[in-house]
Coordinates of C-alpha atoms in Angstrom, one line a residue:
Chain B
M1 CA 103.2 96.3 71.0
T2 CA 106.0 94.2 71.6
A3 CA 109.7 95.8 70.8
V4 CA 111.5 93.4 72.3
D5 CA 110.6 89.5 73.6
G6 CA 112.0 87.3 75.8
I7 CA 115.7 88.3 74.8
S8 CA 118.4 86.4 77.7
F9 CA 122.2 87.7 78.0
S10 CA 124.6 88.6 80.4
I11 CA 128.1 90.6 79.7
E12 CA 130.8 90.0 82.0
A13 CA 132.8 93.0 83.2
G14 CA 135.7 93.4 80.6
E15 CA 134.4 92.4 78.1
S16 CA 133.0 94.1 74.1
V17 CA 129.9 93.4 72.9
A18 CA 128.7 94.6 69.2
Y19 CA 124.7 94.7 69.3
V20 CA 123.6 94.2 65.6
G21 CA 120.5 94.2 63.6
P22 CA 118.9 95.5 61.5
N23 CA 117.1 99.3 61.8
G24 CA 114.4 98.5 63.8
A25 CA 114.9 95.2 65.5
G26 CA 115.1 96.3 69.2
K27 CA 118.4 97.3 69.4
S28 CA 117.9 101.0 71.2
T29 CA 115.1 99.7 73.4
T30 CA 117.9 97.0 74.7
V31 CA 120.4 99.6 75.6
K32 CA 117.4 101.8 77.6
L33 CA 116.7 99.2 79.1
L34 CA 119.7 98.4 80.8
T35 CA 119.9 102.4 81.0
G36 CA 116.8 102.5 83.2
I37 CA 115.1 104.8 80.6
L38 CA 112.7 102.5 79.9
V39 CA 110.9 99.8 82.2
P40 CA 110.4 96.1 80.5
S41 CA 107.2 95.2 81.0
S42 CA 108.2 91.7 83.1
G43 CA 111.3 90.7 82.7
T44 CA 114.3 91.3 84.4
V45 CA 117.3 93.8 83.9
S46 CA 120.7 94.0 86.0
V47 CA 123.5 96.1 86.0
C48 CA 126.1 96.2 87.7
G49 CA 124.3 94.5 90.2
L50 CA 121.3 96.9 90.2
T51 CA 118.2 97.0 88.5
P52 CA 118.9 100.3 86.0
F53 CA 115.2 101.4 86.4
R54 CA 114.8 101.2 90.2
D55 CA 117.8 102.9 90.5
R56 CA 118.2 104.3 87.4
V57 CA 119.5 107.4 89.0
T58 CA 123.1 105.5 91.0
N59 CA 122.4 103.4 87.9
A60 CA 123.4 106.2 86.1
K61 CA 127.1 106.4 87.6
N62 CA 128.0 103.3 86.8
I63 CA 127.4 104.0 83.1
S64 CA 127.6 106.2 79.8
V65 CA 126.6 106.3 76.2
V66 CA 127.9 108.0 73.0
F67 CA 125.5 108.7 70.4
G68 CA 127.4 109.2 67.0
Q69 CA 123.9 110.6 66.1
R70 CA 123.5 113.5 68.7
T71 CA 125.9 115.5 71.3
Q72 CA 126.0 114.8 75.0
L73 CA 128.1 118.4 74.8
W74 CA 126.3 122.3 75.7
W75 CA 125.5 123.5 71.8
D76 CA 126.5 127.1 72.9
I77 CA 129.3 127.1 75.7
P78 CA 132.8 125.9 74.8
V79 CA 133.6 122.8 75.2
V80 CA 135.4 123.1 79.0
E81 CA 132.5 124.1 80.6
S82 CA 130.6 120.9 79.2
F83 CA 133.1 118.8 81.2
R84 CA 132.7 121.0 84.3
L85 CA 129.6 120.7 84.2
L86 CA 129.0 116.7 83.6
G87 CA 132.0 116.7 86.5
D88 CA 128.9 118.5 88.3
I89 CA 126.4 116.5 87.3
Y90 CA 128.4 113.0 88.2
E91 CA 129.8 114.3 91.6
V92 CA 132.8 113.6 90.1
G93 CA 135.9 115.0 92.9
A94 CA 137.8 117.4 92.0
A95 CA 141.4 115.6 92.3
D96 CA 139.8 112.5 90.0
F97 CA 138.3 115.7 88.1
Q98 CA 141.6 117.0 87.6
R99 CA 143.3 113.5 86.7
S100 CA 140.2 112.3 84.4
T101 CA 140.7 115.2 82.0
A102 CA 143.9 115.5 81.4
E103 CA 144.4 112.0 80.6
L104 CA 141.1 112.5 77.6
T105 CA 142.7 116.1 76.6
E106 CA 146.0 114.6 76.3
V107 CA 144.9 111.1 74.8
L108 CA 142.1 113.0 73.0
E109 CA 144.4 115.7 72.2
L110 CA 141.8 118.1 72.5
G111 CA 144.1 121.3 73.7
D112 CA 142.7 123.6 71.2
L113 CA 139.3 122.4 71.7
L114 CA 138.7 122.8 74.9
S115 CA 138.2 126.8 74.7
V116 CA 135.0 126.3 71.7
P117 CA 131.3 126.2 71.6
A118 CA 130.6 122.4 70.7
R119 CA 128.1 123.8 67.6
Q120 CA 131.5 125.5 65.8
L121 CA 133.2 121.9 66.1
S122 CA 133.7 119.6 62.8
L123 CA 131.6 116.2 63.3
G124 CA 135.5 114.8 64.3
Q125 CA 136.0 116.9 66.9
R126 CA 132.8 117.4 68.3
M127 CA 133.2 113.4 68.6
R128 CA 136.3 113.2 70.2
C129 CA 134.6 115.1 72.4
D130 CA 131.4 113.6 73.2
L131 CA 134.4 110.9 74.3
A132 CA 136.3 112.9 76.6
A133 CA 132.5 114.0 77.9
A134 CA 131.4 110.2 78.5
L135 CA 134.1 109.0 80.5
I136 CA 134.3 112.3 82.9
H137 CA 132.9 110.1 85.5
S138 CA 134.5 106.6 84.3
P139 CA 132.3 104.8 83.6
R140 CA 132.1 100.7 84.4
V141 CA 130.0 100.3 81.5
L142 CA 130.0 102.7 78.0
Y143 CA 127.3 101.7 75.3
L144 CA 128.1 103.5 72.5
D145 CA 125.4 104.3 70.5
E146 CA 126.7 104.3 66.0
P147 CA 129.4 106.0 67.5
T148 CA 131.3 106.4 64.2
I149 CA 128.4 107.2 61.9
G150 CA 129.3 110.2 59.2
L151 CA 133.1 110.5 60.2
D152 CA 135.7 109.8 58.1
V153 CA 138.5 107.1 57.7
A154 CA 141.1 108.6 60.0
V155 CA 138.9 109.8 62.8
K156 CA 137.3 106.5 62.9
A157 CA 140.8 105.0 63.1
R158 CA 141.4 107.1 65.9
F159 CA 138.3 105.9 68.0
R160 CA 138.6 102.6 68.1
E161 CA 142.2 102.9 68.8
F162 CA 141.0 104.7 71.5
I163 CA 138.3 102.4 72.4
R164 CA 140.4 99.5 72.6
Y165 CA 142.5 101.8 74.5
L166 CA 140.2 102.7 76.9
H167 CA 139.7 98.7 76.6
R168 CA 142.7 98.1 77.8
E169 CA 143.5 100.7 81.0
R170 CA 141.1 100.8 82.0
G171 CA 138.7 97.3 82.0
L172 CA 135.4 99.2 80.4
T173 CA 132.8 97.0 79.5
V174 CA 132.0 98.0 76.1
V175 CA 129.0 97.5 74.2
L176 CA 128.4 98.8 70.9
T177 CA 125.7 99.5 68.5
S178 CA 126.6 100.2 64.7
H179 CA 126.4 99.3 61.6
D180 CA 129.7 99.7 60.3
L181 CA 131.2 95.5 60.4
G182 CA 134.9 98.3 61.0
D183 CA 133.9 98.8 64.0
I184 CA 132.8 95.6 64.9
E185 CA 135.2 93.5 63.4
E186 CA 138.3 95.7 65.1
L187 CA 136.7 96.2 68.3
C188 CA 134.4 93.0 69.8
P189 CA 135.5 89.8 69.5
R190 CA 131.7 89.0 70.8
M191 CA 128.7 89.2 68.5
M192 CA 125.0 89.7 69.6
M193 CA 122.7 89.7 66.6
I194 CA 119.5 91.1 67.4
D195 CA 116.3 91.1 64.3
R196 CA 112.6 91.9 65.5
G197 CA 113.0 91.7 69.2
R198 CA 114.8 88.6 69.2
I199 CA 118.2 86.9 69.5
I200 CA 119.2 85.7 66.3
Y201 CA 123.3 84.7 67.6
D202 CA 125.6 85.1 70.2
G203 CA 128.8 84.5 69.4
A204 CA 132.0 85.0 68.1
L205 CA 132.0 87.3 64.6
A206 CA 135.0 85.6 63.9
D207 CA 132.9 82.1 63.9
L208 CA 130.4 84.1 61.3
N209 CA 132.7 83.1 58.8
Q210 CA 133.3 80.0 59.4
R211 CA 129.6 78.9 59.7
F212 CA 128.2 81.0 56.7
G213 CA 131.6 81.9 54.7
W214 CA 130.5 78.9 52.1
E215 CA 128.7 80.8 49.6
K216 CA 130.7 82.0 46.8
R217 CA 129.9 84.2 44.1
V218 CA 130.8 84.3 40.3
S219 CA 130.2 87.5 39.0
V220 CA 130.1 87.0 34.7
T221 CA 129.9 89.6 32.1
L222 CA 129.3 89.3 28.6
T223 CA 130.8 91.0 25.9
A224 CA 127.6 91.8 24.0
E225 CA 123.5 90.9 25.6
V226 CA 122.2 88.0 24.5
A227 CA 118.9 87.1 25.4
D228 CA 118.1 85.1 28.6
A229 CA 121.8 84.6 29.0
H230 CA 121.8 83.7 32.7
L231 CA 119.2 81.2 31.9
L232 CA 121.0 79.1 29.1
A233 CA 124.3 79.5 31.7
L234 CA 121.5 77.3 34.5
Q235 CA 121.3 74.8 32.1
A236 CA 124.3 74.4 30.8
L237 CA 125.6 73.7 34.5
G238 CA 122.0 71.9 35.5
S239 CA 124.2 69.1 37.9
L240 CA 125.7 72.1 39.7
P241 CA 124.4 73.3 42.7
V242 CA 123.6 76.8 42.0
R243 CA 121.8 79.8 42.3
V244 CA 121.7 81.5 38.8
E245 CA 120.5 85.8 39.3
H246 CA 120.1 88.1 35.9
R247 CA 121.7 91.3 36.5
T248 CA 121.3 92.8 33.0
D249 CA 120.6 91.4 29.8
A250 CA 125.2 91.2 29.7
S251 CA 125.3 90.0 32.7
F252 CA 124.6 87.7 35.7
D253 CA 125.9 85.7 39.2
I254 CA 126.7 82.4 39.9
W255 CA 125.6 82.0 44.0
F256 CA 127.0 78.1 45.0
D257 CA 128.1 76.5 47.6
S258 CA 132.0 75.7 48.0
R259 CA 132.1 72.5 49.5
I260 CA 130.3 70.7 46.8
A261 CA 130.5 72.8 43.2
K262 CA 134.5 74.4 42.7
A263 CA 134.9 77.8 40.8
G264 CA 136.8 76.1 38.3
E265 CA 134.0 73.6 37.9
I266 CA 131.0 76.9 36.7
L267 CA 133.5 78.6 34.6
R268 CA 134.0 74.7 32.7
S269 CA 130.9 73.9 32.6
L270 CA 129.7 77.6 31.2
P271 CA 128.6 77.3 27.4
T272 CA 131.1 78.7 24.7
S273 CA 127.8 80.0 23.1
L274 CA 127.7 82.9 26.1
P275 CA 130.5 85.9 24.8
V276 CA 132.4 86.1 28.6
A277 CA 134.0 89.2 27.9
D278 CA 135.0 89.4 32.1
V279 CA 134.9 86.8 35.2
A280 CA 135.3 87.6 38.8
I281 CA 134.9 85.1 41.5
E282 CA 134.1 86.9 45.3
E283 CA 134.3 85.1 48.5
T284 CA 131.5 86.3 51.3
G285 CA 133.2 88.3 53.8
I286 CA 131.8 89.3 56.8
E287 CA 129.8 91.7 55.7
A288 CA 127.6 90.1 52.6
I289 CA 126.8 87.8 55.6
V290 CA 125.4 90.3 57.8
R291 CA 123.2 91.5 54.4
Q292 CA 121.9 88.3 54.4
L293 CA 121.0 87.9 57.7
Y294 CA 119.5 91.1 58.0
E295 CA 117.6 90.6 54.7
G296 CA 116.7 87.2 56.2
Q297 CA 118.2 85.1 53.5
L298 CA 120.1 83.2 55.3
S299 CA 118.6 81.1 58.6
F300 CA 120.8 80.6 61.7
A301 CA 118.2 78.1 62.9
E302 CA 119.8 75.6 59.3
P303 CA 122.7 73.4 60.7
S304 CA 125.3 74.8 59.0
E305 CA 126.8 70.9 58.5
D306 CA 124.2 69.8 56.2
P307 CA 124.5 72.1 52.3
P308 CA 121.5 73.2 51.2
S309 CA 120.0 70.3 48.9
S310 CA 120.3 71.6 45.6
G311 CA 120.7 74.7 45.1
A312 CA 119.3 75.4 41.5
D313 CA 115.8 75.2 42.2
R314 CA 116.1 78.5 44.0
G315 CA 117.4 80.6 41.4
Chain L
M1 CA 129.6 139.0 84.3
R2 CA 130.9 135.9 82.0
I3 CA 131.1 133.1 84.4
V4 CA 133.9 130.7 83.0
A5 CA 135.8 128.4 85.1
S6 CA 138.1 126.3 83.7
A7 CA 138.1 122.6 83.6
S8 CA 141.2 123.7 85.3
T9 CA 140.4 125.8 87.5
R10 CA 137.3 123.7 89.0
T11 CA 139.0 123.5 92.3
K12 CA 135.7 122.5 94.2
P13 CA 132.9 119.8 92.9
V14 CA 129.9 121.9 92.7
P15 CA 126.5 121.6 93.5
K16 CA 124.5 119.7 90.5
Y17 CA 121.2 121.5 90.1
V18 CA 123.2 125.1 91.2
S19 CA 125.6 124.3 88.6
I20 CA 123.0 123.1 86.0
A21 CA 121.3 126.5 86.6
Q22 CA 124.9 128.9 86.3
T23 CA 125.2 126.8 82.5
S24 CA 121.7 128.2 81.9
L25 CA 122.8 131.4 82.5
Q26 CA 125.7 131.7 80.3
Q27 CA 123.5 130.2 77.8
A28 CA 121.2 133.1 78.4
I29 CA 123.8 136.2 78.0
A30 CA 125.3 133.7 75.5
Y31 CA 122.2 135.2 73.7
R32 CA 122.0 138.6 75.6
L33 CA 120.1 139.7 72.1
T34 CA 117.0 137.8 72.4
T35 CA 117.0 138.5 76.0
L36 CA 117.1 142.2 75.0
F37 CA 114.7 141.4 72.9
T38 CA 112.6 139.2 75.0
I39 CA 112.8 142.8 78.2
G40 CA 112.3 145.3 75.3
L41 CA 108.2 143.2 74.4
T42 CA 107.2 143.5 78.1
F43 CA 107.7 147.3 77.4
I44 CA 105.6 147.6 74.8
W45 CA 102.7 145.6 77.0
V46 CA 103.3 147.8 79.9
F47 CA 103.2 151.1 78.4
I48 CA 99.7 149.7 76.0
L49 CA 98.2 148.6 78.9
Y50 CA 98.8 151.6 80.7
Y51 CA 97.3 154.2 78.7
V52 CA 94.4 151.9 78.3
W53 CA 94.1 151.3 81.7
K54 CA 94.7 155.9 82.3
A55 CA 91.9 156.4 80.0
A56 CA 89.3 153.7 81.8
Y57 CA 90.2 156.2 84.6
S58 CA 90.0 159.3 83.6
D59 CA 86.6 159.7 84.6
Q60 CA 86.3 157.4 87.4
A61 CA 88.6 157.1 90.8
V62 CA 88.4 153.2 91.4
I63 CA 87.5 150.5 89.7
E64 CA 86.7 146.5 91.8
G65 CA 88.1 148.4 94.5
F66 CA 91.5 149.3 92.7
T67 CA 92.7 152.7 92.7
W68 CA 94.4 155.0 89.6
D69 CA 98.2 154.7 92.0
E70 CA 97.2 150.9 92.2
M71 CA 96.2 150.2 89.0
R72 CA 98.9 151.7 87.4
T73 CA 101.6 149.3 89.6
Y74 CA 99.6 146.1 89.1
V75 CA 100.1 146.3 85.4
V76 CA 103.3 147.4 85.7
L77 CA 104.6 145.1 87.7
A78 CA 102.8 142.1 86.8
Y79 CA 104.6 142.0 83.6
A80 CA 107.9 141.7 84.8
I81 CA 106.9 138.8 87.3
N82 CA 105.5 137.1 84.6
A83 CA 108.0 137.6 82.5
L84 CA 110.3 135.7 85.0
V85 CA 109.9 131.9 83.8
G86 CA 109.4 132.3 79.8
W87 CA 108.7 130.5 76.7
R88 CA 112.2 129.2 76.6
I89 CA 112.8 126.2 79.6
G90 CA 109.5 124.7 77.3
A91 CA 110.6 125.6 74.2
Q92 CA 113.9 123.4 75.1
M93 CA 111.8 121.0 76.1
M94 CA 110.1 120.3 73.4
A95 CA 112.7 120.5 71.5
T96 CA 114.2 117.7 73.0
I97 CA 111.7 115.5 72.8
R98 CA 111.3 116.4 69.5
S99 CA 114.1 115.4 68.7
G100 CA 114.6 112.7 70.9
E101 CA 118.1 114.0 72.3
V102 CA 115.5 113.8 76.0
V103 CA 117.4 110.6 76.2
I104 CA 120.5 112.1 77.0
E105 CA 119.4 114.1 80.1
L106 CA 117.6 110.9 80.5
V107 CA 120.4 108.8 81.3
R108 CA 122.6 111.4 83.4
P109 CA 121.9 110.9 87.0
L110 CA 119.2 113.7 87.3
N111 CA 115.9 114.2 88.4
Y112 CA 114.0 115.6 85.0
C113 CA 111.8 117.8 86.2
G114 CA 114.8 119.5 89.0
T115 CA 116.5 120.2 86.6
Q116 CA 113.8 121.7 84.2
L117 CA 113.6 124.1 87.2
A118 CA 116.9 125.1 87.9
R119 CA 117.4 126.0 84.0
A120 CA 114.1 128.2 84.5
T121 CA 116.2 129.5 87.5
G122 CA 119.6 130.1 85.4
F123 CA 117.4 131.4 82.5
A124 CA 115.5 133.7 85.2
V125 CA 118.7 135.1 87.1
V126 CA 119.7 136.5 83.6
E127 CA 116.0 137.3 81.8
G128 CA 113.1 137.5 84.5
I129 CA 115.7 140.1 87.0
L130 CA 116.5 142.1 84.8
S131 CA 113.3 142.4 83.3
L132 CA 112.1 142.7 86.8
I133 CA 114.9 145.2 87.8
I134 CA 115.1 147.3 85.1
T135 CA 110.8 147.3 84.7
V136 CA 110.3 148.5 89.1
I137 CA 113.2 151.4 87.5
V138 CA 110.8 152.1 84.9
G139 CA 108.6 152.1 86.8
L140 CA 109.1 154.3 89.5
L141 CA 111.1 157.4 88.4
F142 CA 108.6 157.1 84.6
L143 CA 105.5 155.5 86.6
D144 CA 105.3 156.4 89.4
I145 CA 104.5 153.1 90.5
L146 CA 104.0 152.9 95.1
R147 CA 106.2 151.6 97.3
P148 CA 105.7 148.2 98.9
A149 CA 103.1 148.6 101.7
S150 CA 105.9 147.5 104.4
P151 CA 109.6 146.4 104.1
F152 CA 107.7 143.2 106.0
M153 CA 105.3 142.9 102.9
A154 CA 108.1 143.2 100.9
A155 CA 109.7 141.0 102.0
L156 CA 106.8 138.8 101.8
F157 CA 105.6 139.5 98.1
I158 CA 109.6 138.1 97.4
L159 CA 108.9 135.1 99.3
S160 CA 105.4 134.4 97.4
L161 CA 107.3 135.6 94.7
M162 CA 109.7 132.7 94.5
I163 CA 107.0 130.3 95.0
G164 CA 104.9 131.6 92.3
F165 CA 107.6 131.5 90.3
V166 CA 108.6 127.5 91.2
S167 CA 105.1 127.3 90.3
K168 CA 105.5 128.9 86.7
A169 CA 108.2 126.7 85.6
L170 CA 106.5 123.3 87.0
I171 CA 103.8 123.9 84.6
V172 CA 105.5 124.9 82.0
F173 CA 107.5 122.2 82.2
S174 CA 103.9 119.5 82.7
V175 CA 102.5 121.1 79.5
S176 CA 105.9 120.6 77.5
L177 CA 105.5 116.7 78.4
L178 CA 102.1 116.8 76.2
A179 CA 104.7 117.4 73.0
F180 CA 105.3 113.9 73.4
W181 CA 101.6 113.1 72.2
T182 CA 101.0 116.2 70.0
L183 CA 104.8 116.6 68.9
N184 CA 104.7 119.8 68.0
G185 CA 104.9 122.5 71.0
T186 CA 104.5 126.1 68.8
G187 CA 100.6 125.8 69.3
L188 CA 100.9 124.6 72.5
M189 CA 103.2 127.2 74.1
W190 CA 101.1 130.3 72.3
S191 CA 97.6 128.4 74.2
Q192 CA 99.6 127.8 77.9
Q193 CA 100.6 131.3 76.9
A194 CA 97.3 133.1 76.9
I195 CA 95.9 131.2 79.4
V196 CA 98.6 131.2 81.8
Q197 CA 98.2 135.4 80.9
V198 CA 95.0 135.1 82.4
L199 CA 94.2 133.2 85.0
S200 CA 97.2 134.3 86.8
G201 CA 96.1 138.1 86.8
T202 CA 98.7 140.0 84.4
I203 CA 96.6 140.8 81.9
V204 CA 93.4 142.5 84.4
P205 CA 93.6 141.2 87.9
I206 CA 91.3 138.7 89.0
A207 CA 89.2 141.0 90.8
L208 CA 87.5 141.6 87.5
L209 CA 87.4 139.1 85.9
P210 CA 84.3 137.9 85.0
G211 CA 82.1 135.5 88.3
W212 CA 82.9 132.3 87.4
L213 CA 86.3 133.1 85.3
R214 CA 87.0 135.0 88.6
L215 CA 86.2 132.2 91.1
T216 CA 88.1 129.0 88.5
A217 CA 91.1 132.1 88.9
E218 CA 90.9 132.3 92.9
V219 CA 91.6 129.1 93.3
L220 CA 94.1 127.5 90.3
P221 CA 97.5 127.6 90.9
M222 CA 97.8 130.0 88.0
R223 CA 96.7 132.5 90.4
G224 CA 100.1 132.4 92.8
I225 CA 102.4 133.3 90.2
V226 CA 101.3 136.9 89.8
S227 CA 97.9 138.0 91.6
T228 CA 98.6 136.5 95.1
P229 CA 102.1 139.1 94.9
L230 CA 100.7 141.8 93.9
T231 CA 98.1 141.4 96.2
I232 CA 101.2 140.9 99.1
Y233 CA 102.7 144.0 98.2
L234 CA 99.9 146.4 97.5
G235 CA 99.2 145.5 100.8
Q236 CA 95.7 144.6 99.6
A237 CA 95.1 141.4 102.2
E238 CA 96.8 141.5 105.2
G239 CA 96.9 138.6 108.7
A240 CA 95.0 135.6 107.7
Q241 CA 94.2 136.6 104.7
I242 CA 98.0 136.7 103.6
V243 CA 98.6 133.7 105.8
Q244 CA 95.7 132.0 103.4
L245 CA 97.2 132.7 100.0
L246 CA 100.6 132.3 101.0
A247 CA 99.0 128.3 101.8
L248 CA 96.8 128.0 98.6
Q249 CA 100.4 128.4 97.1
V250 CA 102.4 126.6 99.0
A251 CA 99.7 123.2 98.6
W252 CA 100.1 123.9 95.0
L253 CA 103.6 124.0 94.8
I254 CA 103.9 120.6 96.1
V255 CA 100.7 118.9 94.4
L256 CA 102.3 120.7 91.3
W257 CA 106.2 118.8 92.1
I258 CA 104.3 115.0 92.8
G259 CA 101.7 115.6 89.4
G260 CA 104.6 117.0 87.5
N261 CA 107.8 113.7 88.6
W262 CA 105.0 111.9 88.2
A263 CA 103.1 112.8 84.1
W264 CA 106.9 112.9 83.5
R265 CA 106.7 108.9 84.3
R266 CA 103.7 108.5 81.9
A267 CA 104.9 110.1 80.1
F268 CA 107.9 108.1 79.3
A269 CA 106.8 104.7 79.1
A270 CA 103.7 105.6 77.2
V271 CA 105.8 106.9 74.5
E272 CA 108.5 105.7 72.4
T273 CA 111.0 108.5 72.2
Q274 CA 111.3 110.1 69.3
G275 CA 114.3 108.2 67.2
G276 CA 115.1 104.9 69.0

């Protein structure tokens, strides 16, 4: 089975990169290749000048992984003991260990948590301790695998702030795998999107909007049910490049290319026979673009300068 | 008994595998109730076998070269030794493999097999040695077991015991790797326990096994776990025989270590980790 195929990329030291894709796209496999857990059947992998699977142990000292769904703390023993053990496992010198734990304890506010066994921590507390645990040996590369899953808004914000701090203060290279676009927007200027084992996008997150943000949606809600309302609308809009989607008998969505059509034009063209109660116009945000990419509704192969000839026949 | 070194007092780094062993020692202490149950369970078996053999010896003085004194000693010590490596490292390994948590251990600069051995050692210090000490005390006081044949034999017994301990941990390790394929470890664990108990001579001395099974047991590594140390303890082997027994133990130890590490790499390459 081929999990990833023909993937080629390089990340500079000190860069922050998001690595996204739908479930099962091959993200974890890539991370496993980078950590040396998996041996590639062909091709080369190099991290900080090392081949991970050949120098797995040396490579392990350069990197660190934080899994949002798993903890690397020892469940039954106080957090501080996990730190001590990790210090030993990574052979951190006494002075470095002292400095590292002192800094992490202060920045992540772990003072009260150190004596608590990991199993008694809340998810947010655990995540803070897990982050500290991952950083005790001062890695050069940090892999974050779904780090904010299940965290509340406040904790999420603090987490992101901390990662930015690390990036700034320590020049840490961050590779982030996440389904949370907030994480990506706030942490990573660069995004790589992978699907079915291939990279389908590699570039700035902001560029996505320029490239795909032209699709807009008008959501129409009617005061009463009208049979085939969406078809009536489509008929009336006949000349415009739109796609109409039936939601219920009393509501429908009109998708249109904002480079060709204007929302006002569409509203004016709606048949007066439809009892319109409410209209909402939405731009396609990053979230929607990514969702559509996941669902295969958008394709990067399609040149962005070339608007679709007519959207009408797609509805 | 609690070993606590707070981060602020960690002035000297400890070698990593020693540190891992210390941590599992702490875990074993955290689960002292389970540990006590394990020891209690050992005793139930010791008493059952003690009385079964007592009955068997009521009308004969020697069975397959074992006197009642020797058999009594064997039964008591065999169970205590068998408790040195419990199900815990196997159960833990299987659980982490099944949940995919094993990934976390793999991103660390550790030899996985060595890590499991260090863990087994930590547990053994609490579970095994405690149970061994209690058994020996109870055995000497109430069940009147024999003392080691000589101080030199006692020293060789300890050496053989340690080799046997590592061998058993490696066997448990290798069997646990099957969890990569089967995903459910309970059955595996039980059958492994049963097979090891028979072939190591825990249930009955190997000399009492039927012909073909006996020949098999004599060459397999399980023998080194219980039978070999006890043969030395009881002074049933001497000179060249002891050298042979120890050589067989060491040879198997090397094979099991290399085999375990190889199997580990195979297991990991062949099977996708659970949960991505």
